[in-house]
Amino acid sequence: MTKKSPAPEAVKAWGRLLRVSRQLVEKTEDILKAGGLPPLAWYDVLHELAEAGEGGLRPFELIDRVLLAQYNVSRLLARLEADGLVEKLPVSDDGRGQTVRITPSGREMRRRIWAVYGAAIADLMGDKLSAKELEALASLLGRLRDPPVGD
Amino acid sequence: MTKKSPAPEAVKAWGRLLRVSRQLVEKTEDILKAGGLPPLAWYDVLHELAEAGEGGLRPFELIDRVLLAQYNVSRLLARLEADGLVEKLPVSDDGRGQTVRITPSGREMRRRIWAVYGAAIADLMGDKLSAKELEALASLLGRLRDPPVGD
DNA sequence: TCTATATGGATGCATTTGCATCGATCGTCA
DNA sequence: TGACGATCGATGCAAATGCATCCATATAGA
């Protein structure tokens, strides 16, 4: 079987995508660290749990949402629980599982992270592109997702 | 001082950017691993060194090109050297430094990785967007780079 | 019901990363 | 020339990640 060769435009866009995203993540992590705040992954999980509300989420639901490996979620939740930011509840109809719920202190931490994270997003993205351009970017990126997503 | 709040469009584009890039990287790493090939970072370094030619590069030059931390480059080069893919040469006019040059076997490895990596790029990007769209994407991403880059 | 298989989640172990620091040389300035 | 701060690159140690596997429960099939 013959391997495909990518178009030059694809290679260029690919390179930019990887480099830019790494640069942005790194900068954001630095800013959070400088503010004595936990890493981005913590925010992601706290955000999902906050959106999920009182019902909480099962760890395996978290896995697809935050795009982390199972063992990573398992350990991250352990750290969050140790810090009192989430709590694990047994779930009645499945003896294997548990439900994870954000605590008030977790919500507070989420707010604190967001104050810094949101500002970083504004600095690093919002200020560089117009609203129309941001929408165009989101739309193009959506087509690269698996599964692709519209709007 | 008041913190900025990001525009909703910025938040959406940000989320897509981080998720899509992680998804693409992960998929690509999986493909490489399945082919018994080393990780993407190896390709990056071999690619830069191949472009640099016989003159090679100093490790600190590699650092900004591949966007890796200094200690990461140091250790990655040690692994590449152990595998005979690069060689380290003393540099005459700076007793602290060294020059790193790709070996024939390193060039060969780069080709083998590219056969798989290039096909992944074609699959994951080239097939999803038109040439025009890819250029638009690259251009938008270029504006997010630090420093921003045109074309 | 009893057994086989699949799923949810945790964990031991090896590798990789991040952080701080170190040794060595270079450049500058008195 | 001699001293001092900066730069290049490596490395010890701690934390995080990846991998394989494990335990427990759930589900399906004979």
mmCIF file of C-alpha atoms (C1' of nucleotides) in Angstrom:
data_model
loop_
_atom_site.group_PDB
_atom_site.id
_atom_site.type_symbol
_atom_site.label_atom_id
_atom_site.label_comp_id
_atom_site.label_asym_id
_atom_site.label_seq_id
_atom_site.Cartn_x
_atom_site.Cartn_y
_atom_site.Cartn_z
ATOM 1 C CA MET A 1 0.000 0.000 0.000
ATOM 2 C CA THR A 2 1.288 3.424 -0.905
ATOM 3 C CA LYS A 3 1.433 6.122 1.705
ATOM 4 C CA LYS A 4 -0.175 9.457 1.075
ATOM 5 C CA SER A 5 1.923 12.545 0.842
ATOM 6 C CA PRO A 6 0.446 15.668 2.421
ATOM 7 C CA ALA A 7 -0.153 18.902 0.518
ATOM 8 C CA PRO A 8 2.291 21.694 1.330
ATOM 9 C CA GLU A 9 -0.568 23.817 2.649
ATOM 10 C CA ALA A 10 -1.512 21.009 4.999
ATOM 11 C CA VAL A 11 2.024 20.723 6.291
ATOM 12 C CA LYS A 12 2.248 24.418 6.923
ATOM 13 C CA ALA A 13 -1.069 24.608 8.725
ATOM 14 C CA TRP A 14 -0.115 21.510 10.715
ATOM 15 C CA GLY A 15 3.144 23.020 11.861
ATOM 16 C CA ARG A 16 1.509 26.250 12.865
ATOM 17 C CA LEU A 17 -1.217 24.464 14.726
ATOM 18 C CA LEU A 18 1.161 22.386 16.805
ATOM 19 C CA ARG A 19 3.546 25.187 17.524
ATOM 20 C CA VAL A 20 0.974 27.817 18.331
ATOM 21 C CA SER A 21 -0.987 25.584 20.616
ATOM 22 C CA ARG A 22 2.112 24.521 22.486
ATOM 23 C CA GLN A 23 3.225 28.096 22.828
ATOM 24 C CA LEU A 24 -0.148 29.204 24.133
ATOM 25 C CA VAL A 25 -0.471 26.342 26.584
ATOM 26 C CA GLU A 26 3.007 26.876 27.884
ATOM 27 C CA LYS A 27 2.467 30.574 28.401
ATOM 28 C CA THR A 28 -0.805 29.965 30.138
ATOM 29 C CA GLU A 29 0.681 27.356 32.426
ATOM 30 C CA ASP A 30 3.449 29.760 33.313
ATOM 31 C CA ILE A 31 0.959 32.470 34.164
ATOM 32 C CA LEU A 32 -1.058 30.125 36.351
ATOM 33 C CA LYS A 33 2.034 28.888 38.089
ATOM 34 C CA ALA A 34 3.182 32.430 38.684
ATOM 35 C CA GLY A 35 -0.156 33.059 40.361
ATOM 36 C CA GLY A 36 0.271 30.042 42.605
ATOM 37 C CA LEU A 37 -2.551 28.267 40.830
ATOM 38 C CA PRO A 38 -2.830 24.646 39.707
ATOM 39 C CA PRO A 39 -2.366 23.502 36.089
ATOM 40 C CA LEU A 40 -4.880 23.821 33.283
ATOM 41 C CA ALA A 41 -6.029 20.226 33.607
ATOM 42 C CA TRP A 42 -7.413 21.034 37.032
ATOM 43 C CA TYR A 43 -9.468 23.819 35.560
ATOM 44 C CA ASP A 44 -10.821 21.581 32.853
ATOM 45 C CA VAL A 45 -12.068 19.038 35.329
ATOM 46 C CA LEU A 46 -13.469 21.610 37.735
ATOM 47 C CA HIS A 47 -15.188 23.310 34.836
ATOM 48 C CA GLU A 48 -16.855 20.132 33.631
ATOM 49 C CA LEU A 49 -17.935 19.252 37.133
ATOM 50 C CA ALA A 50 -19.296 22.724 37.737
ATOM 51 C CA GLU A 51 -21.347 22.474 34.556
ATOM 52 C CA ALA A 52 -22.582 19.048 35.543
ATOM 53 C CA GLY A 53 -24.098 20.492 38.721
ATOM 54 C CA GLU A 54 -25.156 18.667 41.845
ATOM 55 C CA GLY A 55 -25.581 15.376 40.031
ATOM 56 C CA GLY A 56 -21.878 15.255 39.395
ATOM 57 C CA LEU A 57 -20.216 13.045 36.818
ATOM 58 C CA ARG A 58 -18.886 9.545 36.657
ATOM 59 C CA PRO A 59 -15.130 9.425 36.057
ATOM 60 C CA PHE A 60 -15.610 7.669 32.740
ATOM 61 C CA GLU A 61 -17.818 10.544 31.559
ATOM 62 C CA LEU A 62 -15.075 12.941 32.475
ATOM 63 C CA ILE A 63 -12.618 11.005 30.366
ATOM 64 C CA ASP A 64 -14.097 11.895 26.990
ATOM 65 C CA ARG A 65 -14.908 15.422 28.036
ATOM 66 C CA VAL A 66 -11.425 16.372 29.123
ATOM 67 C CA LEU A 67 -9.558 14.146 26.715
ATOM 68 C CA LEU A 68 -7.379 12.553 29.349
ATOM 69 C CA ALA A 69 -6.387 8.923 29.746
ATOM 70 C CA GLN A 70 -8.264 6.842 32.264
ATOM 71 C CA TYR A 71 -5.378 6.551 34.679
ATOM 72 C CA ASN A 72 -4.745 10.255 34.435
ATOM 73 C CA VAL A 73 -8.284 11.073 35.388
ATOM 74 C CA SER A 74 -8.118 8.588 38.212
ATOM 75 C CA ARG A 75 -5.044 10.214 39.675
ATOM 76 C CA LEU A 76 -6.098 13.769 38.998
ATOM 77 C CA LEU A 77 -9.352 13.129 40.842
ATOM 78 C CA ALA A 78 -7.391 11.723 43.740
ATOM 79 C CA ARG A 79 -5.403 14.948 43.946
ATOM 80 C CA LEU A 80 -8.487 17.096 43.650
ATOM 81 C CA GLU A 81 -10.164 15.090 46.380
ATOM 82 C CA ALA A 82 -7.111 15.361 48.592
ATOM 83 C CA ASP A 83 -7.349 19.120 48.200
ATOM 84 C CA GLY A 84 -11.041 19.090 49.037
ATOM 85 C CA LEU A 85 -12.054 20.445 45.642
ATOM 86 C CA VAL A 86 -14.202 17.472 44.688
ATOM 87 C CA GLU A 87 -15.915 14.669 46.562
ATOM 88 C CA LYS A 88 -16.549 11.100 45.528
ATOM 89 C CA LEU A 89 -19.934 9.568 46.203
ATOM 90 C CA PRO A 90 -20.891 5.943 45.832
ATOM 91 C CA VAL A 91 -23.447 5.419 43.125
ATOM 92 C CA SER A 92 -26.454 3.291 43.965
ATOM 93 C CA ASP A 93 -27.047 1.348 40.786
ATOM 94 C CA ASP A 94 -23.468 0.441 39.958
ATOM 95 C CA GLY A 95 -21.286 -0.952 42.661
ATOM 96 C CA ARG A 96 -18.128 -0.455 40.654
ATOM 97 C CA GLY A 97 -18.530 3.207 40.109
ATOM 98 C CA GLN A 98 -18.695 6.494 41.884
ATOM 99 C CA THR A 99 -19.962 9.936 41.185
ATOM 100 C CA VAL A 100 -17.675 12.889 41.465
ATOM 101 C CA ARG A 101 -19.086 16.207 42.542
ATOM 102 C CA ILE A 102 -17.451 19.589 42.866
ATOM 103 C CA THR A 103 -17.379 21.094 46.343
ATOM 104 C CA PRO A 104 -17.947 24.748 47.253
ATOM 105 C CA SER A 105 -14.230 25.078 47.707
ATOM 106 C CA GLY A 106 -13.784 23.563 44.260
ATOM 107 C CA ARG A 107 -16.114 26.163 42.780
ATOM 108 C CA GLU A 108 -14.153 28.861 44.497
ATOM 109 C CA MET A 109 -10.899 27.512 43.078
ATOM 110 C CA ARG A 110 -12.441 27.378 39.635
ATOM 111 C CA ARG A 111 -13.354 31.046 39.922
ATOM 112 C CA ARG A 112 -9.855 31.954 41.027
ATOM 113 C CA ILE A 113 -8.296 30.068 38.163
ATOM 114 C CA TRP A 114 -10.701 31.566 35.686
ATOM 115 C CA ALA A 115 -9.834 35.107 36.730
ATOM 116 C CA VAL A 116 -6.296 34.434 35.550
ATOM 117 C CA TYR A 117 -7.011 31.964 32.767
ATOM 118 C CA GLY A 118 -9.702 34.116 31.208
ATOM 119 C CA ALA A 119 -7.396 37.097 31.178
ATOM 120 C CA ALA A 120 -4.743 34.988 29.498
ATOM 121 C CA ILE A 121 -7.203 33.940 26.806
ATOM 122 C CA ALA A 122 -8.152 37.545 26.244
ATOM 123 C CA ASP A 123 -4.500 38.532 25.972
ATOM 124 C CA LEU A 124 -3.353 35.666 23.835
ATOM 125 C CA MET A 125 -6.346 35.248 21.543
ATOM 126 C CA GLY A 126 -8.995 37.890 22.009
ATOM 127 C CA ASP A 127 -6.623 40.757 21.440
ATOM 128 C CA LYS A 128 -5.009 39.266 18.373
ATOM 129 C CA LEU A 129 -7.999 38.483 16.195
ATOM 130 C CA SER A 130 -11.352 40.108 15.549
ATOM 131 C CA ALA A 131 -14.588 38.410 16.528
ATOM 132 C CA LYS A 132 -15.162 37.410 12.920
ATOM 133 C CA GLU A 133 -11.704 35.942 12.644
ATOM 134 C CA LEU A 134 -12.120 34.057 15.879
ATOM 135 C CA GLU A 135 -15.303 32.553 14.564
ATOM 136 C CA ALA A 136 -13.633 31.596 11.320
ATOM 137 C CA LEU A 137 -10.816 29.972 13.262
ATOM 138 C CA ALA A 138 -13.194 28.047 15.489
ATOM 139 C CA SER A 139 -15.093 26.863 12.485
ATOM 140 C CA LEU A 140 -12.022 25.625 10.650
ATOM 141 C CA LEU A 141 -10.792 23.861 13.759
ATOM 142 C CA GLY A 142 -14.187 22.307 14.224
ATOM 143 C CA ARG A 143 -13.817 20.588 10.893
ATOM 144 C CA LEU A 144 -10.597 18.982 12.094
ATOM 145 C CA ARG A 145 -12.213 17.535 15.157
ATOM 146 C CA ASP A 146 -13.204 13.972 15.352
ATOM 147 C CA PRO A 147 -16.105 13.906 14.953
ATOM 148 C CA PRO A 148 -16.208 17.163 12.992
ATOM 149 C CA VAL A 149 -18.439 19.806 14.422
ATOM 150 C CA GLY A 150 -20.241 22.570 12.655
ATOM 151 C CA ASP A 151 -20.855 26.259 13.471
ATOM 152 C CA MET B 1 -5.931 46.079 38.751
ATOM 153 C CA THR B 2 -8.910 44.596 36.987
ATOM 154 C CA LYS B 3 -8.520 41.419 35.019
ATOM 155 C CA LYS B 4 -9.729 41.238 31.462
ATOM 156 C CA SER B 5 -12.600 39.018 30.545
ATOM 157 C CA PRO B 6 -12.294 37.204 27.222
ATOM 158 C CA ALA B 7 -14.863 37.508 24.443
ATOM 159 C CA PRO B 8 -17.070 34.440 23.997
ATOM 160 C CA GLU B 9 -15.677 33.967 20.494
ATOM 161 C CA ALA B 10 -12.186 33.924 21.934
ATOM 162 C CA VAL B 11 -13.127 31.310 24.487
ATOM 163 C CA LYS B 12 -14.691 29.115 21.868
ATOM 164 C CA ALA B 13 -11.747 29.351 19.505
ATOM 165 C CA TRP B 14 -9.389 28.731 22.417
ATOM 166 C CA GLY B 15 -11.175 25.588 23.462
ATOM 167 C CA ARG B 16 -11.244 24.244 19.949
ATOM 168 C CA LEU B 17 -7.583 25.006 19.447
ATOM 169 C CA LEU B 18 -6.463 23.173 22.551
ATOM 170 C CA ARG B 19 -8.704 20.209 22.045
ATOM 171 C CA VAL B 20 -8.072 19.749 18.368
ATOM 172 C CA SER B 21 -4.341 20.018 18.709
ATOM 173 C CA ARG B 22 -4.265 17.525 21.544
ATOM 174 C CA GLN B 23 -6.439 15.151 19.621
ATOM 175 C CA LEU B 24 -4.276 15.384 16.540
ATOM 176 C CA VAL B 25 -1.036 14.967 18.428
ATOM 177 C CA GLU B 26 -2.339 12.010 20.345
ATOM 178 C CA LYS B 27 -3.559 10.281 17.218
ATOM 179 C CA THR B 28 -0.296 10.889 15.471
ATOM 180 C CA GLU B 29 1.729 9.590 18.383
ATOM 181 C CA ASP B 30 -0.404 6.477 18.433
ATOM 182 C CA ILE B 31 0.174 5.913 14.746
ATOM 183 C CA LEU B 32 3.912 6.318 15.124
ATOM 184 C CA LYS B 33 3.993 4.009 18.099
ATOM 185 C CA ALA B 34 1.989 1.424 16.212
ATOM 186 C CA GLY B 35 4.627 1.578 13.490
ATOM 187 C CA GLY B 36 7.397 1.007 15.997
ATOM 188 C CA LEU B 37 8.651 4.537 15.442
ATOM 189 C CA PRO B 38 9.872 7.109 17.976
ATOM 190 C CA PRO B 39 7.780 10.070 19.161
ATOM 191 C CA LEU B 40 7.124 13.279 17.275
ATOM 192 C CA ALA B 41 9.779 15.191 19.187
ATOM 193 C CA TRP B 42 12.422 12.983 17.632
ATOM 194 C CA TYR B 43 11.181 13.880 14.208
ATOM 195 C CA ASP B 44 11.233 17.575 15.000
ATOM 196 C CA VAL B 45 14.837 17.465 16.044
ATOM 197 C CA LEU B 46 15.938 15.251 13.179
ATOM 198 C CA HIS B 47 14.103 17.526 10.781
ATOM 199 C CA GLU B 48 15.808 20.657 12.041
ATOM 200 C CA LEU B 49 19.174 18.981 11.971
ATOM 201 C CA ALA B 50 18.601 17.685 8.473
ATOM 202 C CA GLU B 51 17.737 21.185 7.313
ATOM 203 C CA ALA B 52 20.786 22.573 9.043
ATOM 204 C CA GLY B 53 23.029 20.349 6.936
ATOM 205 C CA GLU B 54 26.601 19.346 7.598
ATOM 206 C CA GLY B 55 27.244 22.374 9.758
ATOM 207 C CA GLY B 56 24.856 21.046 12.338
ATOM 208 C CA LEU B 57 23.307 23.096 15.082
ATOM 209 C CA ARG B 58 24.174 24.085 18.597
ATOM 210 C CA PRO B 59 21.770 22.697 21.183
ATOM 211 C CA PHE B 60 20.674 26.186 22.180
ATOM 212 C CA GLU B 61 19.693 26.889 18.584
ATOM 213 C CA LEU B 62 17.603 23.777 18.609
ATOM 214 C CA ILE B 63 15.794 24.969 21.702
ATOM 215 C CA ASP B 64 13.914 27.831 20.077
ATOM 216 C CA ARG B 65 13.316 25.898 16.896
ATOM 217 C CA VAL B 66 11.653 22.933 18.485
ATOM 218 C CA LEU B 67 10.125 24.764 21.418
ATOM 219 C CA LEU B 68 11.457 22.394 24.025
ATOM 220 C CA ALA B 69 12.955 23.187 27.400
ATOM 221 C CA GLN B 70 16.713 23.194 27.688
ATOM 222 C CA TYR B 71 16.899 20.065 29.818
ATOM 223 C CA ASN B 72 14.544 18.304 27.474
ATOM 224 C CA VAL B 73 16.742 19.010 24.504
ATOM 225 C CA SER B 74 19.774 17.938 26.450
ATOM 226 C CA ARG B 75 18.249 14.586 27.276
ATOM 227 C CA LEU B 76 16.618 14.053 23.932
ATOM 228 C CA LEU B 77 19.958 14.598 22.231
ATOM 229 C CA ALA B 78 21.528 12.082 24.572
ATOM 230 C CA ARG B 79 18.965 9.509 23.487
ATOM 231 C CA LEU B 80 19.408 10.331 19.831
ATOM 232 C CA GLU B 81 23.133 10.030 20.211
ATOM 233 C CA ALA B 82 22.810 6.726 21.999
ATOM 234 C CA ASP B 83 20.803 5.484 19.045
ATOM 235 C CA GLY B 84 23.412 6.722 16.613
ATOM 236 C CA LEU B 85 21.021 9.178 14.945
ATOM 237 C CA VAL B 86 23.056 12.257 15.742
ATOM 238 C CA GLU B 87 26.633 12.962 16.708
ATOM 239 C CA LYS B 88 28.075 15.631 18.944
ATOM 240 C CA LEU B 89 31.156 17.502 17.836
ATOM 241 C CA PRO B 90 33.228 19.848 19.917
ATOM 242 C CA VAL B 91 33.064 23.382 18.605
ATOM 243 C CA SER B 92 36.347 25.184 18.178
ATOM 244 C CA ASP B 93 35.499 28.705 19.224
ATOM 245 C CA ASP B 94 33.406 27.965 22.282
ATOM 246 C CA GLY B 95 34.717 25.547 24.843
ATOM 247 C CA ARG B 96 31.343 25.233 26.558
ATOM 248 C CA GLY B 97 29.412 24.160 23.556
ATOM 249 C CA GLN B 98 29.086 21.459 20.996
ATOM 250 C CA THR B 99 27.616 21.082 17.580
ATOM 251 C CA VAL B 100 25.073 18.424 16.885
ATOM 252 C CA ARG B 101 24.940 16.867 13.470
ATOM 253 C CA ILE B 102 22.567 14.321 12.028
ATOM 254 C CA THR B 103 24.104 11.027 10.926
ATOM 255 C CA PRO B 104 23.206 9.031 7.811
ATOM 256 C CA SER B 105 21.295 6.677 10.017
ATOM 257 C CA GLY B 106 19.505 9.690 11.468
ATOM 258 C CA ARG B 107 18.509 10.807 7.980
ATOM 259 C CA GLU B 108 17.218 7.373 7.280
ATOM 260 C CA MET B 109 15.159 7.386 10.454
ATOM 261 C CA ARG B 110 13.787 10.790 9.556
ATOM 262 C CA ARG B 111 12.614 9.410 6.211
ATOM 263 C CA ARG B 112 10.984 6.438 7.829
ATOM 264 C CA ILE B 113 9.153 8.620 10.315
ATOM 265 C CA TRP B 114 8.062 11.009 7.610
ATOM 266 C CA ALA B 115 6.499 8.254 5.545
ATOM 267 C CA VAL B 116 4.105 7.656 8.410
ATOM 268 C CA TYR B 117 3.878 11.164 9.798
ATOM 269 C CA GLY B 118 3.232 12.745 6.423
ATOM 270 C CA ALA B 119 0.447 10.304 5.733
ATOM 271 C CA ALA B 120 -1.082 11.152 9.105
ATOM 272 C CA ILE B 121 -0.989 14.855 8.275
ATOM 273 C CA ALA B 122 -2.663 14.181 4.965
ATOM 274 C CA ASP B 123 -5.344 12.118 6.672
ATOM 275 C CA LEU B 124 -5.960 14.389 9.588
ATOM 276 C CA MET B 125 -5.633 17.775 7.913
ATOM 277 C CA GLY B 126 -5.197 17.604 4.191
ATOM 278 C CA ASP B 127 -8.324 15.592 3.650
ATOM 279 C CA LYS B 128 -10.507 17.715 5.879
ATOM 280 C CA LEU B 129 -9.928 21.182 4.472
ATOM 281 C CA SER B 130 -9.341 22.644 1.042
ATOM 282 C CA ALA B 131 -6.056 24.283 0.112
ATOM 283 C CA LYS B 132 -7.638 27.690 0.530
ATOM 284 C CA GLU B 133 -8.981 26.818 3.928
ATOM 285 C CA LEU B 134 -5.655 25.428 5.022
ATOM 286 C CA GLU B 135 -4.017 28.676 4.041
ATOM 287 C CA ALA B 136 -6.622 30.667 5.899
ATOM 288 C CA LEU B 137 -6.055 28.523 8.959
ATOM 289 C CA ALA B 138 -2.297 28.901 8.782
ATOM 290 C CA SER B 139 -2.667 32.623 8.427
ATOM 291 C CA LEU B 140 -4.952 32.979 11.431
ATOM 292 C CA LEU B 141 -2.673 30.822 13.516
ATOM 293 C CA GLY B 142 0.289 32.868 12.392
ATOM 294 C CA ARG B 143 -1.267 35.926 13.964
ATOM 295 C CA LEU B 144 -1.434 34.123 17.301
ATOM 296 C CA ARG B 145 2.225 33.283 17.253
ATOM 297 C CA ASP B 146 4.694 35.209 19.252
ATOM 298 C CA PRO B 147 6.032 36.983 17.355
ATOM 299 C CA PRO B 148 3.171 37.080 14.880
ATOM 300 C CA VAL B 149 4.019 35.981 11.415
ATOM 301 C CA GLY B 150 2.453 37.053 8.176
ATOM 302 C CA ASP B 151 1.634 35.241 4.911
ATOM 303 C "C1'" DT C 1 -27.636 -20.578 38.330
ATOM 304 C "C1'" DC C 2 -23.007 -20.870 36.935
ATOM 305 C "C1'" DT C 3 -19.467 -19.409 34.022
ATOM 306 C "C1'" DA C 4 -17.281 -16.340 30.785
ATOM 307 C "C1'" DT C 5 -16.554 -11.828 29.299
ATOM 308 C "C1'" DA C 6 -16.793 -6.849 29.592
ATOM 309 C "C1'" DT C 7 -16.580 -2.509 32.154
ATOM 310 C "C1'" DG C 8 -15.250 0.936 35.945
ATOM 311 C "C1'" DG C 9 -11.623 2.402 38.362
ATOM 312 C "C1'" DA C 10 -7.021 1.953 40.877
ATOM 313 C "C1'" DT C 11 -2.120 1.025 41.090
ATOM 314 C "C1'" DG C 12 3.024 -0.961 40.697
ATOM 315 C "C1'" DC C 13 6.644 -0.058 37.898
ATOM 316 C "C1'" DA C 14 9.435 2.128 34.330
ATOM 317 C "C1'" DT C 15 10.080 6.255 31.648
ATOM 318 C "C1'" DT C 16 9.671 11.089 30.997
ATOM 319 C "C1'" DT C 17 9.148 15.717 32.594
ATOM 320 C "C1'" DG C 18 9.925 19.794 35.514
ATOM 321 C "C1'" DC C 19 12.699 22.250 38.700
ATOM 322 C "C1'" DA C 20 16.686 23.669 40.676
ATOM 323 C "C1'" DT C 21 21.318 23.715 40.561
ATOM 324 C "C1'" DC C 22 25.923 22.718 39.112
ATOM 325 C "C1'" DG C 23 30.404 22.822 36.643
ATOM 326 C "C1'" DA C 24 32.651 24.931 33.028
ATOM 327 C "C1'" DT C 25 33.747 28.480 29.870
ATOM 328 C "C1'" DC C 26 32.955 33.085 27.940
ATOM 329 C "C1'" DG C 27 32.716 38.162 27.906
ATOM 330 C "C1'" DT C 28 33.133 42.494 30.213
ATOM 331 C "C1'" DC C 29 34.950 45.894 32.884
ATOM 332 C "C1'" DA C 30 38.146 47.733 36.245
ATOM 333 C "C1'" DT D 1 45.246 40.529 34.262
ATOM 334 C "C1'" DG D 2 41.766 39.363 37.569
ATOM 335 C "C1'" DA D 3 37.138 39.265 39.203
ATOM 336 C "C1'" DC D 4 32.278 38.939 38.234
ATOM 337 C "C1'" DG D 5 28.150 38.074 35.940
ATOM 338 C "C1'" DA D 6 26.153 35.678 31.956
ATOM 339 C "C1'" DT D 7 25.665 31.650 29.006
ATOM 340 C "C1'" DC D 8 26.054 26.631 27.575
ATOM 341 C "C1'" DG D 9 24.861 22.277 28.704
ATOM 342 C "C1'" DA D 10 24.275 18.367 32.139
ATOM 343 C "C1'" DT D 11 22.159 16.177 36.098
ATOM 344 C "C1'" DG D 12 19.999 14.799 40.981
ATOM 345 C "C1'" DC D 13 15.728 14.620 42.697
ATOM 346 C "C1'" DA D 14 10.721 14.940 42.859
ATOM 347 C "C1'" DA D 15 6.399 14.827 40.401
ATOM 348 C "C1'" DA D 16 3.728 13.404 36.494
ATOM 349 C "C1'" DT D 17 2.856 10.149 32.626
ATOM 350 C "C1'" DG D 18 2.409 5.828 30.121
ATOM 351 C "C1'" DC D 19 1.805 0.991 30.283
ATOM 352 C "C1'" DA D 20 0.208 -3.112 31.871
ATOM 353 C "C1'" DT D 21 -2.324 -5.256 35.042
ATOM 354 C "C1'" DC D 22 -5.324 -5.860 38.916
ATOM 355 C "C1'" DC D 23 -9.645 -6.080 41.679
ATOM 356 C "C1'" DA D 24 -14.442 -5.684 41.856
ATOM 357 C "C1'" DT D 25 -18.830 -5.617 39.967
ATOM 358 C "C1'" DA D 26 -21.951 -6.030 36.079
ATOM 359 C "C1'" DT D 27 -23.860 -8.361 32.069
ATOM 360 C "C1'" DA D 28 -24.693 -12.150 28.848
ATOM 361 C "C1'" DG D 29 -25.171 -16.826 27.556
ATOM 362 C "C1'" DA D 30 -25.465 -21.811 28.310
#
